[in-house]
mmCIF file of C-alpha atoms in Angstrom:
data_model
loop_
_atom_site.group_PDB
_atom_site.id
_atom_site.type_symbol
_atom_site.label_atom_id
_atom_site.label_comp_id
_atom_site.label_asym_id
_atom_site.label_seq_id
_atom_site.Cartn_x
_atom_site.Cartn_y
_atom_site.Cartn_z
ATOM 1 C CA UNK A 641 16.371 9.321 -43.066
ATOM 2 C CA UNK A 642 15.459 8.497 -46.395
ATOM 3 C CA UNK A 643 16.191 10.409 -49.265
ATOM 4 C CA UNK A 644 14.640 9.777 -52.675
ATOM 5 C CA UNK A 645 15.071 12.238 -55.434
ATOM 6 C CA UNK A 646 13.533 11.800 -59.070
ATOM 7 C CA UNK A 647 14.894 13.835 -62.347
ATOM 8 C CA UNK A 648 13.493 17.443 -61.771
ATOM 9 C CA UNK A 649 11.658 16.763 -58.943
ATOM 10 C CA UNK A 650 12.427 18.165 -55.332
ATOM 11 C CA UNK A 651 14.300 16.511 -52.504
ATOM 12 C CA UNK A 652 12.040 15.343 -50.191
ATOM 13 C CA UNK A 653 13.118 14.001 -46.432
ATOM 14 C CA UNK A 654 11.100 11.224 -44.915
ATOM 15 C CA UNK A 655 11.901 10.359 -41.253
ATOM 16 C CA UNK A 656 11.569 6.801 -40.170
ATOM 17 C CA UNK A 657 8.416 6.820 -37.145
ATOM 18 C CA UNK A 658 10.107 6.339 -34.102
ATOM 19 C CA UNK A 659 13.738 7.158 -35.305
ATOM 20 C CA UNK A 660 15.262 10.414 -33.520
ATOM 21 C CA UNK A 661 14.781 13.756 -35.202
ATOM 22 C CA UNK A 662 18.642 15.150 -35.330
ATOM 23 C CA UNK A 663 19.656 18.650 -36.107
ATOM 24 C CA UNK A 664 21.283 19.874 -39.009
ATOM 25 C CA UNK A 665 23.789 21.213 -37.119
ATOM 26 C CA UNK A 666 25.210 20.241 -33.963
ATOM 27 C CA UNK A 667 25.427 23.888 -32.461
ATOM 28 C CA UNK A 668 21.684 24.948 -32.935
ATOM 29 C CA UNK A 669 20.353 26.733 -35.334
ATOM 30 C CA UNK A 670 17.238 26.585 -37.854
ATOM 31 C CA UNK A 671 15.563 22.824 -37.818
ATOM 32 C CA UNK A 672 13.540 21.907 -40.737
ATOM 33 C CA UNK A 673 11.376 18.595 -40.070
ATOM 34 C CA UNK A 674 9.486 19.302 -43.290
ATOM 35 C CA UNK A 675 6.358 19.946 -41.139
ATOM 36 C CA UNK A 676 6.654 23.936 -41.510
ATOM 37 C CA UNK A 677 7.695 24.380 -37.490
ATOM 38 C CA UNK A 678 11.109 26.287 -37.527
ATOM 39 C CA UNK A 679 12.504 26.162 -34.499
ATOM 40 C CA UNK A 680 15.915 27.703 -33.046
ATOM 41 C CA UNK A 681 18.721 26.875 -30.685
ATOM 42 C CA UNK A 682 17.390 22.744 -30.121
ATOM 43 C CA UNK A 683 19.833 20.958 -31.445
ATOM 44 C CA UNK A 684 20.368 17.156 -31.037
ATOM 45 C CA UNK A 685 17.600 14.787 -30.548
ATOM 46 C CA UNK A 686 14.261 15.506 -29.266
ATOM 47 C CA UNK A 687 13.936 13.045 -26.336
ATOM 48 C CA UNK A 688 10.860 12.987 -23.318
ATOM 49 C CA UNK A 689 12.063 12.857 -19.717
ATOM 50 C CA UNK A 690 9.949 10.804 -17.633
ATOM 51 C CA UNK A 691 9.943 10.829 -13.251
ATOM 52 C CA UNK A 692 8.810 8.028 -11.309
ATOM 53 C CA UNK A 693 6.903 9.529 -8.516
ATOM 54 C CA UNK A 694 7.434 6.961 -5.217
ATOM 55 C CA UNK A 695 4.511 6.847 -3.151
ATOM 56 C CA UNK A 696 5.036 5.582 -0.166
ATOM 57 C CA UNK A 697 1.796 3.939 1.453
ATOM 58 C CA UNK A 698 0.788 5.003 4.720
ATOM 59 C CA UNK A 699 0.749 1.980 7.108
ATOM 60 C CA UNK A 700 -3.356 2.341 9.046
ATOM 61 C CA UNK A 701 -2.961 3.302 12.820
ATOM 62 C CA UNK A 702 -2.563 0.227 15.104
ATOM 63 C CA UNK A 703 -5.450 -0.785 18.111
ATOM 64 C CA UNK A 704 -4.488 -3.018 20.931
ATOM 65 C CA UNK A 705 -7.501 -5.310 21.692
ATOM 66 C CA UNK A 706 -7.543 -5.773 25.399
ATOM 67 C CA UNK A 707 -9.589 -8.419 27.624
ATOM 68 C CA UNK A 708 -11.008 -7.332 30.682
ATOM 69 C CA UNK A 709 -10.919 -9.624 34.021
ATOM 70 C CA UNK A 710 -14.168 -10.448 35.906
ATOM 71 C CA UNK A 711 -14.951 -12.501 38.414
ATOM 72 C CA UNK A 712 -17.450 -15.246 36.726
ATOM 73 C CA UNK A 713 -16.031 -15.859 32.941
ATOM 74 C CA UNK A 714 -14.368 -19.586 33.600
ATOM 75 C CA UNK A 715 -10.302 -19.455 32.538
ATOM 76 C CA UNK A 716 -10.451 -22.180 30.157
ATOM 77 C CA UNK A 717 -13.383 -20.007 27.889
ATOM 78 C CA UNK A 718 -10.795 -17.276 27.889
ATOM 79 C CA UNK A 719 -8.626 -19.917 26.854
ATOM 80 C CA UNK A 720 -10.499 -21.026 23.899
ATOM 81 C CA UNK A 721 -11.601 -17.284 22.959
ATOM 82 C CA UNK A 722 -7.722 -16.166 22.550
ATOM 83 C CA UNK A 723 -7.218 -19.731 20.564
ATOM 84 C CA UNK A 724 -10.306 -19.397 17.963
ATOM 85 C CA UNK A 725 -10.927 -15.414 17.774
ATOM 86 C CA UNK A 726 -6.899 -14.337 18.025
ATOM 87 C CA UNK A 727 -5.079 -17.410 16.680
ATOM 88 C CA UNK A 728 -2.874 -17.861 19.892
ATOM 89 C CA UNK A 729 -1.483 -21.294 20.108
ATOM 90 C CA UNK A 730 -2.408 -23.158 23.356
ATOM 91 C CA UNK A 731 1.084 -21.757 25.528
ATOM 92 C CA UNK A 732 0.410 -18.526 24.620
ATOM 93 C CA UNK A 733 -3.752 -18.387 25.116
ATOM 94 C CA UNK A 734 -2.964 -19.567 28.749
ATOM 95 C CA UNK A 735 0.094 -16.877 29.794
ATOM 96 C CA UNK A 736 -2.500 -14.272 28.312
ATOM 97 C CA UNK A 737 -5.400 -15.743 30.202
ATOM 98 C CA UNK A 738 -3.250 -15.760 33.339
ATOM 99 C CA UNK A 739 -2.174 -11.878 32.923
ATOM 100 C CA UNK A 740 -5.425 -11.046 32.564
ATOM 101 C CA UNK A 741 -6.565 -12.963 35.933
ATOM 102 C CA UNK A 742 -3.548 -11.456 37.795
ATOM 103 C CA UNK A 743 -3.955 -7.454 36.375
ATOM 104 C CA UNK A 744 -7.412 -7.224 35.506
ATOM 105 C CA UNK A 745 -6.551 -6.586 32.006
ATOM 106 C CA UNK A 746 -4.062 -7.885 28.978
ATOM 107 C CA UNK A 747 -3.380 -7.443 25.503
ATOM 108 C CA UNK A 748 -4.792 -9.971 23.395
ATOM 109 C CA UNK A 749 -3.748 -8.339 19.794
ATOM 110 C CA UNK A 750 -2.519 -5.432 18.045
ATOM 111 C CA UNK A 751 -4.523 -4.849 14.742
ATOM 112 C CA UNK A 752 -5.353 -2.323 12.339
ATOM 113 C CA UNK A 753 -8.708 -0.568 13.378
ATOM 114 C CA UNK A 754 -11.124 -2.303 11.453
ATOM 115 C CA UNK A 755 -9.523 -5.983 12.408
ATOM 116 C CA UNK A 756 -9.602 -4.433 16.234
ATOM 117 C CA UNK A 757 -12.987 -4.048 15.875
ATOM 118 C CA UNK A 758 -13.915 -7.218 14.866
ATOM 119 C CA UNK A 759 -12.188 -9.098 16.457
ATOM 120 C CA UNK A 760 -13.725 -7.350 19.654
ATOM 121 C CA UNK A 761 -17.219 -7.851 18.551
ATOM 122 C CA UNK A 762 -16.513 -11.159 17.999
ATOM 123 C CA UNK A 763 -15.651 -11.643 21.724
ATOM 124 C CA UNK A 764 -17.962 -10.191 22.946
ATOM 125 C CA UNK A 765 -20.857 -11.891 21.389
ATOM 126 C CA UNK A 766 -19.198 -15.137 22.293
ATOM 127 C CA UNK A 767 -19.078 -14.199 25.632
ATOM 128 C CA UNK A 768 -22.685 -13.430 25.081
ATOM 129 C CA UNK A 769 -23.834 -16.510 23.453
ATOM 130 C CA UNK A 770 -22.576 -18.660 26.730
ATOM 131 C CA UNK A 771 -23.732 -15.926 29.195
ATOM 132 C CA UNK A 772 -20.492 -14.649 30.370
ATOM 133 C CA UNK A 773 -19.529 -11.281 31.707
ATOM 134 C CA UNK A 774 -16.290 -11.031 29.788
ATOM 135 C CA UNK A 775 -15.766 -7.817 28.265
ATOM 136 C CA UNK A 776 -13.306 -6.507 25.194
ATOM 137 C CA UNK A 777 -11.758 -2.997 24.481
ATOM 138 C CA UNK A 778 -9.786 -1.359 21.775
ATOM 139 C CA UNK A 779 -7.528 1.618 22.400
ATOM 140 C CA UNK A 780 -5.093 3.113 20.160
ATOM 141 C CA UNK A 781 -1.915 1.758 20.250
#
């Protein structure tokens, strides 16, 4: 604080913007900040309390994408579906491929829906495009 007095003038108190309002006493009682407010029983310094809230993000619900086995869609097309449309290297396009032959169905992916989706459309419209049977479905996973 700053106190200036003049020759038969009053005291008057400035505080310093952003410097800590302190009480005249350090067990409560009256607290004049020369702005007319009164106020009892807050001594010490005003201070704000702030919370951080933590949000946690939700992760999206997961879709397998899943390739159906037929009987006239040629391996190696699989092959180069799983390589272009799910980034599988060559190893893994072909164990895929071959799980599919032997079950009648395999996993190609796990995505979040809208990826699932896609990627299924994508499939199937290449499959389309070279006039193959080969179908692709997304279930939750």
């Amino acid at each position: 604080m700053i106190d200036t007095t003049t020759v038969g003038a009053p005291k008057t108190v400035f505080h310093l913007i952003g410097s800590p309002r302190r009480s005249p006493t350090s067990q409560g009682g009256a607290i004049n900040n020369g702005s007319g407010d009164d106020r009892q029983g807050q001594g010490g310094t005003v201070t704000e309390k702030r919370v951080r809230e933590q949000s946690k993000t939700k992760r999206p619900p997961l879709y397998r994408v899943i390739l159906l086995n037929d009987d006239y869609t040629p391996m190696e097309f699989v092959v180069d579906v799983l390589k272009m449309v799910f980034h599988k290297t060559h190893a893994e396009a072909t164990r895929i491929m071959l799980h599919v032959h032997q079950n009648g169905m395999g996993v190609a992916g796990v995505y979040p829906f809208e990826i699932a989706e896609t990627r299924v459309r994508t499939v199937e419209e290449l499959a389309r495009q070279h006039e193959y049977p080969l179908k692709c479905v997304m279930e939750k996973a």
